[in-house]
Coordinates of C-alpha atoms in Angstrom, one line a residue:
X1 CA 16.0 4.7 -19.8
X2 CA 14.2 7.4 -17.8
X3 CA 13.5 7.0 -14.1
X4 CA 12.6 9.1 -11.0
X5 CA 15.8 9.3 -9.0
X6 CA 16.0 10.2 -5.3
X7 CA 18.8 12.8 -4.7
X8 CA 18.5 13.3 -0.9
X9 CA 15.9 14.9 1.3
X10 CA 13.5 17.0 -0.8
X11 CA 15.3 16.3 -4.1
X12 CA 14.3 14.0 -7.0
X13 CA 14.4 14.2 -10.8
X14 CA 13.0 12.3 -13.8
X15 CA 16.3 11.7 -15.6
X16 CA 18.4 9.3 -17.7
X17 CA 19.8 6.2 -15.9
X18 CA 21.3 2.9 -17.1
X19 CA 18.9 0.2 -18.2
X20 CA 18.6 -2.6 -15.6
X21 CA 20.0 -6.0 -16.4
X22 CA 19.8 -9.6 -15.0
X23 CA 22.0 -9.8 -12.0
X24 CA 20.8 -13.1 -10.5
X25 CA 19.3 -16.2 -12.0
X26 CA 16.0 -15.5 -10.3
X27 CA 15.6 -12.0 -11.7
X28 CA 13.1 -10.7 -14.3
X29 CA 13.2 -7.5 -16.2
X30 CA 9.8 -5.9 -16.6
X31 CA 8.9 -3.0 -18.9
X32 CA 6.7 -0.8 -16.8
X33 CA 3.3 0.0 -18.3
X34 CA 1.7 1.6 -15.2
X35 CA 3.0 2.8 -12.0
X36 CA 1.7 4.8 -9.0
X37 CA 3.0 7.0 -6.2
X38 CA 2.8 5.9 -2.6
X39 CA 2.6 7.9 0.6
X40 CA 5.8 6.1 1.6
X41 CA 7.5 7.7 -1.4
X42 CA 6.7 11.1 0.1
X43 CA 8.1 10.0 3.5
X44 CA 11.3 9.1 1.6
X45 CA 11.5 12.5 0.1
X46 CA 11.0 14.1 3.5
X47 CA 14.0 12.2 4.8
X48 CA 12.0 9.9 7.1
X49 CA 13.7 6.8 5.7
X50 CA 17.5 7.5 5.9
X51 CA 18.4 4.0 4.6
X52 CA 17.3 5.1 1.1
X53 CA 20.5 6.2 -0.6
X54 CA 20.7 9.1 -3.0
X55 CA 20.8 7.8 -6.5
X56 CA 18.0 5.2 -5.9
X57 CA 15.1 4.9 -8.3
X58 CA 11.9 5.3 -6.3
X59 CA 8.7 3.3 -6.5
X60 CA 7.5 -0.1 -5.5
X61 CA 4.2 -0.7 -7.4
X62 CA 3.9 -1.5 -11.0
X63 CA 2.1 -3.4 -13.8
X64 CA 4.2 -4.3 -16.9
X65 CA 5.4 -6.9 -19.4
X66 CA 8.2 -9.3 -18.7
X67 CA 10.9 -8.8 -21.3
X68 CA 13.8 -10.9 -19.9
X69 CA 14.2 -13.6 -17.2
X70 CA 17.0 -15.3 -15.5
X71 CA 17.8 -19.0 -16.0
X72 CA 16.1 -20.1 -12.7
X73 CA 12.8 -18.3 -13.3
X74 CA 10.0 -20.8 -13.8
X75 CA 6.6 -19.2 -13.5
X76 CA 6.9 -16.1 -15.8
X77 CA 8.5 -15.6 -19.2
X78 CA 8.9 -12.8 -21.8
X79 CA 5.6 -11.5 -23.0
X80 CA 3.7 -12.2 -19.8
X81 CA 1.8 -9.3 -18.3
X82 CA 2.3 -9.1 -14.6
X83 CA 1.7 -7.2 -11.4
X84 CA 5.0 -6.3 -9.6
X85 CA 4.4 -6.7 -5.9
X86 CA 5.8 -4.1 -3.4
X87 CA 7.2 -7.1 -1.5
X88 CA 10.0 -9.3 -2.9
X89 CA 10.0 -12.9 -1.5
X90 CA 12.6 -15.6 -1.9
X91 CA 10.2 -18.3 -0.7
X92 CA 12.9 -20.3 1.1
X93 CA 14.0 -18.4 4.2
X94 CA 12.5 -18.9 7.6
X95 CA 10.2 -15.9 7.3
X96 CA 9.0 -16.8 3.8
X97 CA 8.2 -20.3 4.9
X98 CA 6.0 -18.8 7.7
X99 CA 4.2 -16.5 5.1
X100 CA 5.9 -13.4 6.5
X101 CA 7.2 -12.3 3.1
X102 CA 7.7 -8.7 4.2
X103 CA 10.5 -9.9 6.5
X104 CA 12.3 -12.1 3.9
X105 CA 15.9 -12.5 5.1
X106 CA 17.4 -13.6 1.8
X107 CA 17.4 -10.3 -0.1
X108 CA 13.7 -9.7 -0.1
X109 CA 11.0 -7.8 1.8
X110 CA 10.4 -4.2 0.9
X111 CA 13.5 -3.6 -1.3
X112 CA 12.1 -2.0 -4.5
X113 CA 12.5 1.8 -4.3
X114 CA 14.0 1.3 -0.8
X115 CA 17.2 -0.7 -0.9
X116 CA 17.4 -1.2 -4.6
X117 CA 16.2 0.6 -7.7
X118 CA 12.4 0.6 -7.9
X119 CA 9.5 0.8 -10.4
X120 CA 9.1 4.5 -11.2
X121 CA 11.0 3.9 -14.4
X122 CA 10.6 2.6 -17.9
X123 CA 12.1 -0.8 -16.8
X124 CA 12.6 -2.5 -13.5
X125 CA 14.6 -5.5 -12.3
X126 CA 12.5 -7.7 -10.1
X127 CA 14.5 -10.1 -7.9
X128 CA 13.0 -13.5 -7.0
X129 CA 10.5 -13.0 -9.8
X130 CA 8.6 -16.3 -9.3
X131 CA 7.1 -15.2 -6.0
X132 CA 7.3 -11.4 -6.5
X133 CA 5.1 -11.1 -9.6
X134 CA 1.6 -12.1 -10.4
X135 CA 0.2 -13.0 -13.8
X136 CA -2.7 -10.7 -14.9
X137 CA -5.6 -11.5 -17.1
X138 CA -5.6 -9.5 -20.3
X139 CA -8.9 -7.8 -19.6
X140 CA -7.8 -6.3 -16.3
X141 CA -7.1 -2.6 -16.6
X142 CA -3.5 -1.7 -15.6
X143 CA -4.6 1.4 -13.6
X144 CA -6.9 -0.9 -11.5
X145 CA -4.4 -3.7 -11.1
X146 CA -1.6 -1.5 -9.9
X147 CA -3.5 -0.7 -6.7
X148 CA -3.1 -4.3 -5.7
X149 CA 0.7 -4.0 -5.7
X150 CA 0.6 -2.3 -2.3
X151 CA -2.4 -0.3 -1.0
X152 CA -5.1 -3.0 -1.0
X153 CA -2.9 -5.8 0.5
X154 CA -1.5 -3.3 3.0
X155 CA -4.9 -2.0 4.1
X156 CA -6.4 -5.5 4.3
X157 CA -3.6 -7.4 6.0
X158 CA -2.0 -4.7 8.2
X159 CA -5.2 -2.9 9.0
X160 CA -8.3 -5.1 8.8
X161 CA -6.8 -8.5 9.5
X162 CA -4.3 -7.4 12.1
X163 CA -7.1 -5.4 13.7
X164 CA -9.3 -8.5 13.7
X165 CA -12.4 -6.7 12.4
X166 CA -15.5 -8.8 13.1
X167 CA -19.2 -8.6 12.4
X168 CA -21.0 -5.9 14.4
X169 CA -17.8 -4.1 15.3
X170 CA -17.3 -0.3 15.4
X171 CA -14.3 0.4 13.2
X172 CA -12.5 3.8 13.1
X173 CA -10.1 4.5 10.3
X174 CA -7.9 7.5 11.1
X175 CA -6.6 8.9 7.8
X176 CA -8.7 8.8 4.6
X177 CA -5.9 8.7 2.1
X178 CA -5.5 5.8 -0.3
X179 CA -4.6 3.3 2.4
X180 CA -7.3 4.4 4.7
X181 CA -9.9 4.3 2.0
X182 CA -8.8 0.8 1.0
X183 CA -9.1 -0.2 4.7
X184 CA -12.7 1.1 4.7
X185 CA -13.5 -0.8 1.6
X186 CA -11.9 -4.1 2.8
X187 CA -13.3 -3.7 6.4
X188 CA -16.8 -4.0 4.8
X189 CA -16.0 -7.6 3.9
X190 CA -16.6 -8.4 7.6
X191 CA -19.9 -6.6 8.0
X192 CA -19.0 -4.3 10.9
X193 CA -21.9 -2.4 12.5
X194 CA -20.4 0.9 11.5
X195 CA -17.2 2.4 10.1
X196 CA -16.1 5.9 11.1
X197 CA -13.6 7.8 8.9
X198 CA -11.4 10.6 10.4
X199 CA -9.6 13.1 8.2
X200 CA -9.2 16.9 8.2
X201 CA -9.9 17.1 4.4
X202 CA -13.6 17.3 3.4
X203 CA -12.9 15.8 -0.1
X204 CA -11.4 12.7 1.5
X205 CA -14.3 12.4 3.9
X206 CA -16.6 12.5 0.9
X207 CA -14.6 9.7 -0.7
X208 CA -14.8 7.7 2.6
X209 CA -18.6 7.9 2.5
X210 CA -18.7 6.7 -1.1
X211 CA -16.5 3.7 -0.1
X212 CA -18.7 2.7 2.8
X213 CA -18.0 4.9 5.8
X214 CA -21.2 5.3 7.9
X215 CA -20.0 8.4 9.7
X216 CA -17.1 10.9 9.3
X217 CA -15.4 13.5 11.4
X218 CA -12.5 15.9 11.2
X219 CA -9.4 15.1 13.3
X220 CA -9.1 16.1 16.9
X221 CA -11.7 16.4 19.6
X222 CA -14.6 16.2 17.2
X223 CA -13.6 12.7 16.1
X224 CA -13.1 11.4 19.7
X225 CA -16.4 12.8 20.8
X226 CA -18.2 11.2 17.8
X227 CA -16.7 7.8 18.6
X228 CA -17.8 8.2 22.3
X229 CA -21.3 9.2 21.3
X230 CA -21.8 6.4 18.8
X231 CA -20.5 3.7 21.2
X232 CA -22.2 4.9 24.4
X233 CA -18.8 5.8 25.8
X234 CA -17.2 2.4 25.3
X235 CA -14.9 3.3 22.4
X236 CA -14.3 1.5 19.1
X237 CA -13.6 -2.2 18.8
X238 CA -10.9 -1.6 16.1
X239 CA -9.0 1.6 15.3
X240 CA -6.8 1.7 12.2
X241 CA -4.1 4.3 12.0
X242 CA -3.4 5.2 8.4
X243 CA -1.5 8.5 8.7
X244 CA 1.9 8.0 10.3
X245 CA 2.2 10.9 12.7
X246 CA 2.4 10.9 16.5
X247 CA -0.9 12.8 17.1
X248 CA -2.9 10.4 15.0
X249 CA -1.5 7.3 16.7
X250 CA -2.1 8.7 20.2
X251 CA -5.6 9.6 19.2
X252 CA -6.2 6.0 18.1
X253 CA -5.2 4.8 21.5
X254 CA -7.7 7.1 23.1
X255 CA -10.6 6.0 20.8
X256 CA -10.2 2.3 21.3
X257 CA -12.3 0.5 23.9
X258 CA -10.9 -1.8 26.6
X259 CA -10.2 -5.1 25.0
X260 CA -10.0 -3.5 21.5
X261 CA -7.4 -3.4 18.8
X262 CA -5.3 -0.6 17.4
X263 CA -3.8 -1.6 14.0
X264 CA -1.0 0.8 13.0
X265 CA -0.5 1.0 9.2
X266 CA 1.0 4.4 8.9
X267 CA 4.7 5.0 8.2
X268 CA 6.1 6.9 11.1
X269 CA 9.1 9.2 10.8
X270 CA 9.0 10.5 14.4
X271 CA 8.5 8.9 17.8
X272 CA 5.0 8.6 19.2
X273 CA 4.2 8.4 22.9
X274 CA 2.7 5.2 24.1
X275 CA 0.6 6.2 27.1
X276 CA 1.0 3.0 29.2
X277 CA -0.1 4.9 32.3
X278 CA -3.6 4.8 30.7
X279 CA -3.4 1.7 28.6
X280 CA -1.8 -0.9 30.9
X281 CA -5.2 -1.8 32.5
X282 CA -7.3 -1.8 29.3
X283 CA -6.3 -5.1 27.6
X284 CA -5.6 -3.2 24.4
X285 CA -3.8 -5.0 21.6
X286 CA -1.6 -2.8 19.4
X287 CA -0.2 -4.2 16.2
X288 CA 2.3 -2.9 13.7
X289 CA 3.3 -4.4 10.4
X290 CA 4.9 -4.3 7.0
X291 CA 2.6 -6.0 4.5
X292 CA 3.4 -9.5 3.5
X293 CA 1.2 -9.6 0.3
X294 CA 0.0 -13.2 1.0
X295 CA -3.5 -11.9 0.2
X296 CA -2.7 -10.6 -3.3
X297 CA -4.0 -13.7 -5.2
X298 CA -7.3 -13.4 -3.3
X299 CA -7.6 -9.7 -3.9
X300 CA -6.8 -10.2 -7.6
X301 CA -9.7 -12.7 -7.9
X302 CA -12.0 -10.3 -6.1
X303 CA -10.9 -7.4 -8.4
X304 CA -11.5 -9.6 -11.5
X305 CA -15.0 -10.3 -10.1
X306 CA -15.7 -6.6 -9.7
X307 CA -15.7 -6.8 -5.9
X308 CA -13.0 -4.2 -5.2
X309 CA -13.6 -0.5 -5.8
X310 CA -10.2 0.1 -7.3
X311 CA -11.3 2.6 -10.1
X312 CA -12.9 5.0 -7.6
X313 CA -9.6 5.5 -5.9
X314 CA -7.8 6.7 -9.0
X315 CA -8.4 10.5 -9.3
X316 CA -5.5 11.5 -11.6
X317 CA -3.7 9.9 -14.6
X318 CA -0.5 11.0 -16.3
X319 CA 1.8 9.9 -19.0
X320 CA 5.0 8.3 -17.6
X321 CA 7.1 11.3 -18.5
X322 CA 5.0 13.6 -16.3
X323 CA 6.4 11.9 -13.1
X324 CA 7.5 15.2 -11.5
X325 CA 4.1 16.8 -12.1
X326 CA 2.3 13.7 -10.7
X327 CA 4.4 13.9 -7.5
X328 CA 3.5 17.6 -7.1
X329 CA -0.2 16.8 -7.5
X330 CA -0.1 13.8 -5.1
X331 CA 2.0 15.7 -2.5
X332 CA -0.6 18.6 -2.5
X333 CA -3.6 16.3 -2.1
X334 CA -5.4 18.7 0.2
X335 CA -5.5 21.2 -2.6
X336 CA -5.7 19.0 -5.6
X337 CA -8.1 16.3 -4.3
X338 CA -5.7 13.6 -5.3
X339 CA -6.3 10.1 -3.9
X340 CA -4.3 7.8 -6.1
X341 CA -2.4 8.9 -9.2
X342 CA -1.4 6.5 -11.9
X343 CA 1.1 7.0 -14.7
X344 CA 1.0 5.1 -17.9
X345 CA -1.6 2.4 -17.7
X346 CA -2.7 1.3 -21.2
X347 CA -6.0 -0.6 -21.2
X348 CA -6.1 -4.3 -22.2
X349 CA -9.4 -5.4 -23.6
X350 CA -8.6 -8.8 -25.0
X351 CA -7.8 -11.9 -23.0
X352 CA -4.3 -13.2 -23.7
X353 CA -4.1 -17.0 -23.6
X354 CA -0.6 -18.4 -23.2
X355 CA 0.1 -21.6 -24.9
X356 CA 2.7 -24.1 -23.6

């Protein structure tokens, strides 16, 4: 089959690799119909995640059809159309029993495209398939559904819920890429007084407005002054970091009010300074997190009901064999205007009913 293979910092190729096969009784093999590229994939290519070994197939988000299952798989079978989650969960370890699937200690967590071969391929092996895939209704468009493999659960759980967004809050989202935009959309579930989006790219600020941001600002002093002006100098109740660079994290800690929350979502490849000389007295809560995807069933129901703006985040579509071009477009988002790129993604117009 063809797959996008990581060959070390700055190197990858769409090339021939061996087809995946069942290795454990809980595995499923999925034919990939739609896949997308994550900002984390760009971090891998920059060398920010040295645990990713050269030779690994990248990608951790997909929609596809199950073609083979192991003997212990009970909830999916060949022919089922599924969402492949970015998080793999055994369901039995201590962390899974607590609902912390991202920390699964029995061969799960974030492993696809990280510790094992991932989804940017024609076929993918999905371990612990019963809890790591989600059945899709036939009428759901693949290019919409694939956004629920990672960005919406991540933005909602690690950003909005960890940040404890409440009615009448002032929420600042630093970074208006796909994760930040999904955070803006899902923060609206809780009727904050205002949402402020911060990003240096005008096109992304325009997208933030369309998705519900009430005010926007470029990064730096302009953003901090806007937050101060709109909150009478108090600062924001919740600040969501969705970039993953030291400067943006440190700006978040300056914009939050005493007693507020900073929810870090961004993937950091370099150390950031925690200014405890200023923060120790302010009762600020700072959270970090890898998504657990416990919210995926809820988000799937919301998407099916038309309550998630998934389509508006997809700016570019490509055939699967244009993977390298899609990476270039996504990596040059400031020039191309790319938000989320989707490869493949046939549309399903008929509802498939599975009989016993």
